[in-house]
Coordinates of C-alpha atoms in Angstrom, one line a residue:
X1 CA 256.9 62.8 56.8
X2 CA 259.7 60.9 58.4
X3 CA 262.7 60.4 57.5
X4 CA 264.6 57.3 57.3
X5 CA 267.2 57.6 60.3
X6 CA 264.1 58.9 61.8
X7 CA 262.3 55.8 61.3
X8 CA 264.5 53.6 62.6
X9 CA 265.8 55.1 66.4
X10 CA 264.1 52.6 68.4
X11 CA 261.2 53.5 71.8
X12 CA 262.0 53.0 75.6
X13 CA 258.8 53.0 78.0
X14 CA 260.5 53.2 82.1
X15 CA 259.3 52.4 84.8
X16 CA 257.0 55.3 87.2
X17 CA 259.8 56.9 89.1
X18 CA 259.5 58.5 92.8
X19 CA 260.6 61.3 93.9
X20 CA 261.2 62.3 97.9
X21 CA 262.7 65.1 99.3
X22 CA 264.9 64.4 102.3
X23 CA 266.3 67.1 105.4
X24 CA 269.5 68.0 105.1
X25 CA 271.6 69.1 108.6
X26 CA 273.4 72.0 108.6
X27 CA 274.3 72.2 111.8
X28 CA 277.7 71.2 111.9
X29 CA 278.4 74.3 109.2
X30 CA 277.1 76.1 113.0
X31 CA 280.0 78.2 114.6
X32 CA 281.0 76.4 117.9
X33 CA 279.6 73.1 117.5
X34 CA 280.4 69.7 115.1
X35 CA 278.6 66.5 115.1
X36 CA 279.2 63.1 115.0
X37 CA 275.0 61.4 113.8
X38 CA 274.2 58.2 113.6
X39 CA 275.1 57.4 110.3
X40 CA 277.9 58.9 110.5
X41 CA 278.1 56.3 113.1
X42 CA 276.7 53.5 111.6
X43 CA 279.9 54.1 108.5
X44 CA 282.5 54.9 110.4
X45 CA 283.7 51.6 111.7
X46 CA 284.7 53.1 115.5
X47 CA 284.7 50.6 118.6
X48 CA 284.0 52.5 121.3
X49 CA 282.9 56.4 122.0
X50 CA 286.7 57.1 122.2
X51 CA 287.3 56.2 118.9
X52 CA 284.7 59.0 117.6
X53 CA 285.8 61.2 120.3
X54 CA 289.6 62.0 119.6
X55 CA 288.5 63.0 115.2
X56 CA 286.4 65.4 116.8
X57 CA 287.8 69.9 115.8
X58 CA 289.1 70.7 119.2
X59 CA 290.3 67.2 120.8
X60 CA 293.7 66.6 121.5
X61 CA 294.4 62.4 122.9
X62 CA 297.4 63.3 124.6
X63 CA 297.3 59.9 126.8
X64 CA 295.7 56.6 125.8
X65 CA 295.6 53.2 128.3
X66 CA 294.7 52.5 131.4
X67 CA 297.5 52.5 134.1
X68 CA 295.0 52.7 137.3
X69 CA 294.2 55.2 139.8
X70 CA 294.4 58.7 138.4
X71 CA 295.6 58.2 135.2
X72 CA 293.1 55.0 134.6
X73 CA 291.2 57.5 131.9
X74 CA 292.6 58.4 128.5
X75 CA 294.0 61.7 128.9
X76 CA 292.0 64.4 126.6
X77 CA 292.4 68.2 126.3
X78 CA 289.3 70.0 124.7
X79 CA 290.4 73.2 122.8
X80 CA 293.5 72.9 125.0
X81 CA 291.8 72.7 128.1
X82 CA 291.6 69.7 131.0
X83 CA 288.3 71.4 132.2
X84 CA 284.8 70.2 130.5
X85 CA 281.9 69.1 130.9
X86 CA 281.2 64.9 129.7
X87 CA 276.6 65.2 130.0
X88 CA 275.1 61.2 128.9
X89 CA 272.0 61.4 128.0
X90 CA 271.4 65.2 129.9
X91 CA 273.7 64.6 132.3
X92 CA 276.8 65.2 133.9
X93 CA 279.2 62.2 134.1
X94 CA 282.1 63.0 134.9
X95 CA 283.7 64.5 138.0
X96 CA 282.9 68.2 139.0
X97 CA 286.6 70.3 138.7
X98 CA 290.0 68.9 140.2
X99 CA 292.5 66.5 138.2
X100 CA 290.2 62.8 138.7
X101 CA 287.9 65.0 135.9
X102 CA 288.3 62.2 133.2
X103 CA 285.7 60.2 131.7
X104 CA 286.9 57.2 130.9
X105 CA 284.7 56.7 127.1
X106 CA 286.3 53.3 125.6
X107 CA 283.8 52.1 127.9
X108 CA 280.8 53.1 125.8
X109 CA 280.6 50.9 123.2
X110 CA 279.7 52.5 119.4
X111 CA 277.3 50.4 118.7
X112 CA 274.8 52.3 121.9
X113 CA 275.2 56.1 120.3
X114 CA 273.0 58.1 118.7
X115 CA 275.2 61.6 118.3
X116 CA 278.7 63.0 120.1
X117 CA 278.5 66.9 119.8
X118 CA 281.1 69.6 120.5
X119 CA 279.2 72.5 121.9
X120 CA 282.0 75.1 123.3
X121 CA 282.3 76.6 126.6
X122 CA 278.6 78.6 125.8
X123 CA 277.3 75.9 126.5
X124 CA 278.6 76.0 130.3
X125 CA 275.9 78.0 131.4
X126 CA 273.5 75.6 131.0
X127 CA 275.4 72.3 132.2
X128 CA 278.1 73.3 135.1
X129 CA 280.8 75.6 135.5
X130 CA 283.1 73.5 135.3
X131 CA 283.3 73.6 130.8
X132 CA 286.2 75.5 130.6
X133 CA 287.4 74.4 127.1
X134 CA 283.8 73.4 126.5
X135 CA 281.4 70.2 126.4
X136 CA 280.9 67.0 124.9
X137 CA 277.2 65.6 124.6
X138 CA 276.3 62.2 124.4
X139 CA 273.2 61.1 123.4
X140 CA 272.2 57.3 123.7
X141 CA 269.8 55.6 120.8
X142 CA 266.7 54.6 122.3
X143 CA 265.8 51.1 120.4
X144 CA 262.5 50.4 117.9
X145 CA 260.3 48.2 117.6
X146 CA 261.6 44.6 118.0
X147 CA 264.6 43.6 119.5
X148 CA 268.2 43.3 117.9
X149 CA 271.6 42.0 120.1
X150 CA 275.1 42.4 118.4
X151 CA 278.4 40.5 119.9
X152 CA 281.7 41.3 119.3
X153 CA 284.8 39.0 119.8
X154 CA 288.4 40.3 119.5
X155 CA 291.7 39.3 120.1
X156 CA 295.0 40.2 119.1
X157 CA 299.0 40.0 120.2
X158 CA 300.2 41.5 123.7
X159 CA 297.4 38.8 125.3
X160 CA 294.7 41.0 124.0
X161 CA 290.9 40.0 124.1
X162 CA 288.2 41.9 123.7
X163 CA 284.3 41.1 124.2
X164 CA 280.5 43.4 123.4
X165 CA 278.2 42.2 123.6
X166 CA 274.8 45.1 122.8
X167 CA 270.9 44.0 123.2
X168 CA 267.9 46.6 122.2
X169 CA 264.3 46.3 121.9
X170 CA 260.9 48.3 122.8
X171 CA 257.9 46.5 122.6
X172 CA 255.3 48.9 122.9
X173 CA 255.7 52.1 125.5
X174 CA 258.4 50.3 126.9
X175 CA 262.2 49.9 125.7
X176 CA 265.8 49.1 126.7
X177 CA 268.7 48.3 126.3
X178 CA 271.6 46.5 127.8
X179 CA 275.1 45.5 126.8
X180 CA 278.6 44.7 128.7
X181 CA 282.4 44.4 127.9
X182 CA 285.1 43.0 129.2
X183 CA 289.2 43.3 127.7
X184 CA 292.2 42.4 128.7
X185 CA 295.6 43.6 127.8
X186 CA 298.8 42.0 128.8
X187 CA 302.6 43.2 128.4
X188 CA 303.6 44.8 125.1
X189 CA 307.1 46.3 124.0
X190 CA 309.0 49.2 122.2
X191 CA 311.6 48.4 119.9
X192 CA 313.6 45.6 121.8
X193 CA 312.0 46.4 124.9
X194 CA 309.2 44.6 126.6
X195 CA 306.9 46.8 129.1
X196 CA 305.3 45.6 131.8
X197 CA 301.5 46.5 131.5
X198 CA 298.7 45.0 132.9
X199 CA 294.5 45.5 132.1
X200 CA 291.6 43.8 132.7
X201 CA 288.5 45.5 133.0
X202 CA 283.9 44.4 133.2
X203 CA 281.6 47.3 132.5
X204 CA 277.7 46.7 132.4
X205 CA 274.7 49.0 131.8
X206 CA 271.5 49.1 131.5
X207 CA 268.6 51.6 130.6
X208 CA 265.1 51.5 130.5
X209 CA 262.4 53.4 129.6
X210 CA 258.7 54.0 129.8
X211 CA 257.0 56.7 127.8
X212 CA 253.4 58.2 128.0
X213 CA 252.4 58.6 124.3
X214 CA 254.1 61.2 122.9
X215 CA 255.1 63.6 125.2
X216 CA 256.3 62.1 128.5
X217 CA 259.3 60.0 128.4
X218 CA 260.6 57.8 132.3
X219 CA 263.7 56.0 131.6
X220 CA 266.1 54.4 134.6
X221 CA 270.2 54.0 133.8
X222 CA 272.7 52.1 136.0
X223 CA 275.7 51.3 134.7
X224 CA 278.8 49.3 137.0
X225 CA 282.6 50.0 135.9
X226 CA 285.7 47.2 137.7
X227 CA 289.3 47.1 136.6
X228 CA 292.1 46.4 137.6
X229 CA 295.6 47.5 136.0
X230 CA 299.4 47.7 136.9
X231 CA 300.4 51.0 137.3
X232 CA 303.8 53.1 136.8
X233 CA 304.0 55.0 139.5
X234 CA 307.1 57.0 141.7
X235 CA 307.5 58.6 144.8
X236 CA 310.7 60.7 146.4
X237 CA 313.2 59.0 148.4
X238 CA 316.1 60.9 150.4
X239 CA 319.7 59.8 149.8
X240 CA 321.1 62.5 152.0
X241 CA 322.1 60.3 155.0
X242 CA 323.1 63.7 157.1
X243 CA 319.8 65.0 158.7
X244 CA 321.0 68.3 159.4
X245 CA 321.6 69.0 155.6
X246 CA 319.6 69.6 153.0
X247 CA 317.9 66.4 151.5
X248 CA 318.9 65.6 148.5
X249 CA 315.3 63.9 146.8
X250 CA 315.4 61.1 144.5
X251 CA 313.1 60.3 141.9
X252 CA 311.6 56.8 142.5
X253 CA 309.9 54.8 139.9
X254 CA 308.3 51.9 140.0
X255 CA 305.6 49.4 139.5
X256 CA 302.7 48.5 141.2
X257 CA 298.8 47.0 141.0
X258 CA 296.0 49.1 141.0
X259 CA 291.9 48.8 141.4
X260 CA 288.8 51.2 140.4
X261 CA 285.4 50.3 140.9
X262 CA 282.4 52.5 139.8
X263 CA 278.4 52.7 139.5
X264 CA 275.9 54.8 138.5
X265 CA 272.7 55.4 138.5
X266 CA 269.8 58.5 137.0
X267 CA 266.1 58.2 137.1
X268 CA 265.1 60.9 134.1
X269 CA 261.9 62.5 133.6
X270 CA 261.3 64.5 130.5
X271 CA 258.3 66.3 128.8
X272 CA 257.5 67.7 125.9
X273 CA 254.4 70.2 125.6
X274 CA 254.8 71.3 122.4
X275 CA 257.3 70.9 119.5
X276 CA 259.4 73.3 120.6
X277 CA 258.7 73.3 124.4
X278 CA 260.1 70.4 126.7
X279 CA 261.5 70.3 130.3
X280 CA 264.1 67.1 131.7
X281 CA 264.3 66.4 135.3
X282 CA 266.9 63.3 136.8
X283 CA 268.2 62.7 139.8
X284 CA 271.3 60.7 140.0
X285 CA 273.7 59.4 142.0
X286 CA 277.5 58.1 141.4
X287 CA 280.6 56.7 143.3
X288 CA 283.6 55.9 142.7
X289 CA 286.3 54.1 144.5
X290 CA 290.2 53.4 143.3
X291 CA 293.4 52.3 144.6
X292 CA 297.3 51.6 144.7
X293 CA 297.8 48.6 146.4
X294 CA 300.1 48.3 149.3
X295 CA 303.6 47.5 147.7
X296 CA 307.0 47.2 149.3
X297 CA 308.1 50.1 147.5
X298 CA 305.1 52.0 148.9
X299 CA 304.5 52.4 152.6
X300 CA 300.9 53.0 152.9
X301 CA 298.5 53.4 149.3
X302 CA 297.4 55.5 147.4
X303 CA 293.5 56.0 147.7
X304 CA 289.9 57.8 146.5
X305 CA 286.5 57.4 147.5
X306 CA 283.7 59.7 145.8
X307 CA 280.4 60.8 145.9
X308 CA 278.3 62.6 144.1
X309 CA 274.0 63.2 144.4
X310 CA 272.0 65.8 143.4
X311 CA 269.0 66.6 140.6
X312 CA 268.3 69.3 138.0
X313 CA 265.6 70.6 136.6
X314 CA 266.1 72.1 132.9
X315 CA 263.5 74.0 131.0
X316 CA 264.0 74.9 126.9
X317 CA 262.1 77.2 125.2
X318 CA 261.8 78.2 120.8
X319 CA 260.5 80.5 119.4
X320 CA 261.2 80.4 116.5
X321 CA 264.0 77.9 114.6
X322 CA 266.5 80.8 115.3
X323 CA 266.3 81.5 119.0
X324 CA 266.2 79.2 121.9
X325 CA 265.3 80.1 125.4
X326 CA 267.3 77.7 128.5
X327 CA 266.8 78.0 131.9
X328 CA 267.0 75.2 135.1
X329 CA 268.0 75.1 139.1
X330 CA 270.3 72.6 139.7
X331 CA 272.1 71.0 142.9
X332 CA 274.9 68.5 144.0
X333 CA 276.6 67.0 146.6
X334 CA 280.2 66.1 146.1
X335 CA 281.2 64.2 149.0
X336 CA 285.3 62.5 149.8
X337 CA 285.1 59.8 151.7
X338 CA 288.0 58.2 152.1
X339 CA 291.9 60.9 150.5
X340 CA 295.5 59.6 151.3
X341 CA 298.8 59.1 149.4
X342 CA 301.9 59.7 150.8
X343 CA 301.3 63.2 151.9
X344 CA 298.5 63.1 153.1
X345 CA 294.9 61.3 154.8
X346 CA 291.3 62.1 154.8
X347 CA 287.5 61.5 155.3
X348 CA 284.6 62.9 155.0
X349 CA 285.3 66.2 153.5
X350 CA 281.3 67.7 151.7
X351 CA 281.5 70.4 149.0
X352 CA 277.4 71.0 148.6
X353 CA 276.7 72.9 145.1
X354 CA 273.4 75.1 143.3
X355 CA 272.8 77.4 140.8
X356 CA 270.4 78.7 138.9
X357 CA 271.3 79.6 134.9
X358 CA 269.2 81.1 132.1
X359 CA 270.8 81.4 128.2
X360 CA 269.3 82.7 125.5
X361 CA 270.8 81.8 122.5
X362 CA 269.9 83.3 118.6
X363 CA 271.6 82.0 115.1
X364 CA 272.1 85.5 113.7
X365 CA 273.1 84.0 110.1
X366 CA 274.9 80.4 109.4
X367 CA 277.9 81.2 110.7
X368 CA 277.3 83.6 113.1
X369 CA 275.8 82.8 116.4
X370 CA 275.1 84.6 119.4
X371 CA 274.9 83.2 123.2
X372 CA 274.4 85.4 126.2
X373 CA 273.9 83.0 130.0
X374 CA 273.4 84.2 133.0
X375 CA 274.3 81.7 135.7
X376 CA 274.8 81.9 139.8
X377 CA 276.5 79.7 142.2
X378 CA 276.8 79.0 145.7
X379 CA 279.7 76.7 146.4
X380 CA 279.7 75.7 150.4
X381 CA 283.8 75.5 149.6
X382 CA 284.1 78.7 147.9
X383 CA 281.7 81.1 147.7
X384 CA 278.5 83.0 145.5
X385 CA 279.3 83.9 141.8
X386 CA 277.1 85.1 139.8
X387 CA 278.4 84.4 135.9
X388 CA 277.7 86.7 133.3
X389 CA 278.8 85.5 129.3
X390 CA 278.1 87.3 126.3
X391 CA 280.0 85.3 122.8
X392 CA 279.9 86.1 119.5
X393 CA 281.1 83.4 117.4
X394 CA 281.7 83.4 113.8

């Protein structure tokens, strides 16, 4: 028999509910590995890759801004070192070693990034021997079916202007991405002091991909960069009139105009033999020219004209979810076409590097990773070097 309370209860009928499972990516918890994926990039309100990089663990932004010449890029330390590798879509994109190792992350719009990762120095056995601080690996977006275009315009104080355009598209077996950016910045002030500054940067890039089903891609990438800057530099003057006495050096700080151009060309072929096995082959050429213009303060302007070209072949096999074997070969030629500063001048300097490498990686647990690697380098300047390494990361 129903009670009065039970008789007064209302009945509700709900619409059918569909429950689906989504894979949880626990990569962020792996040792020596930090990743900003596409979802985080979309929700992070980032303007360019530099905004992403400076927030990653292990990255220290030492100085920001474009000042021309060797200081045209923001100064970054990775795990306390200025020796690190920048890998974009599998290709090394910063100059090898030396104080010209920096990379201008600000030229990459955030809208074209699929992921940004920081890898430990153990990854240097695969990507190159200049990864003392580690590896910053960037993957750009692959367009989905259809066409998407975004335009961003900004303006602000101190003569700031910035325009960005990004275009992604895919039709059948062809996909492409095109981006262009222009940035202008004038003088700025600190407290009540006006600080002379000028930056006018333009860069653009295009990536075209031809797919053969789900197993192979051929990608052609090309990018250009051009910038003019107002730069603060210095030299030393001897204030001792008597030539027989030791010189009294006076540090002379002054402003000068600087300029920089760069272009990059890459052709990659990637073949997936199975879900656990793939191979990528690439050839690339990169050139850069940076200089201080002649001024009354400098008898001879600073100039650096570089060019690098080379190829690589990289094979990877995942034996099971916790064990991956990677091996390959690489060859590149670095050329100093022209260099001069206040003390020296030379040209036609060439260094040829060749290497073979093998890396065996084991994810022993969610927080424990073991990596063993063997890399043999042959350098026309430094000679040959065998670099075995074994790391246990927790």
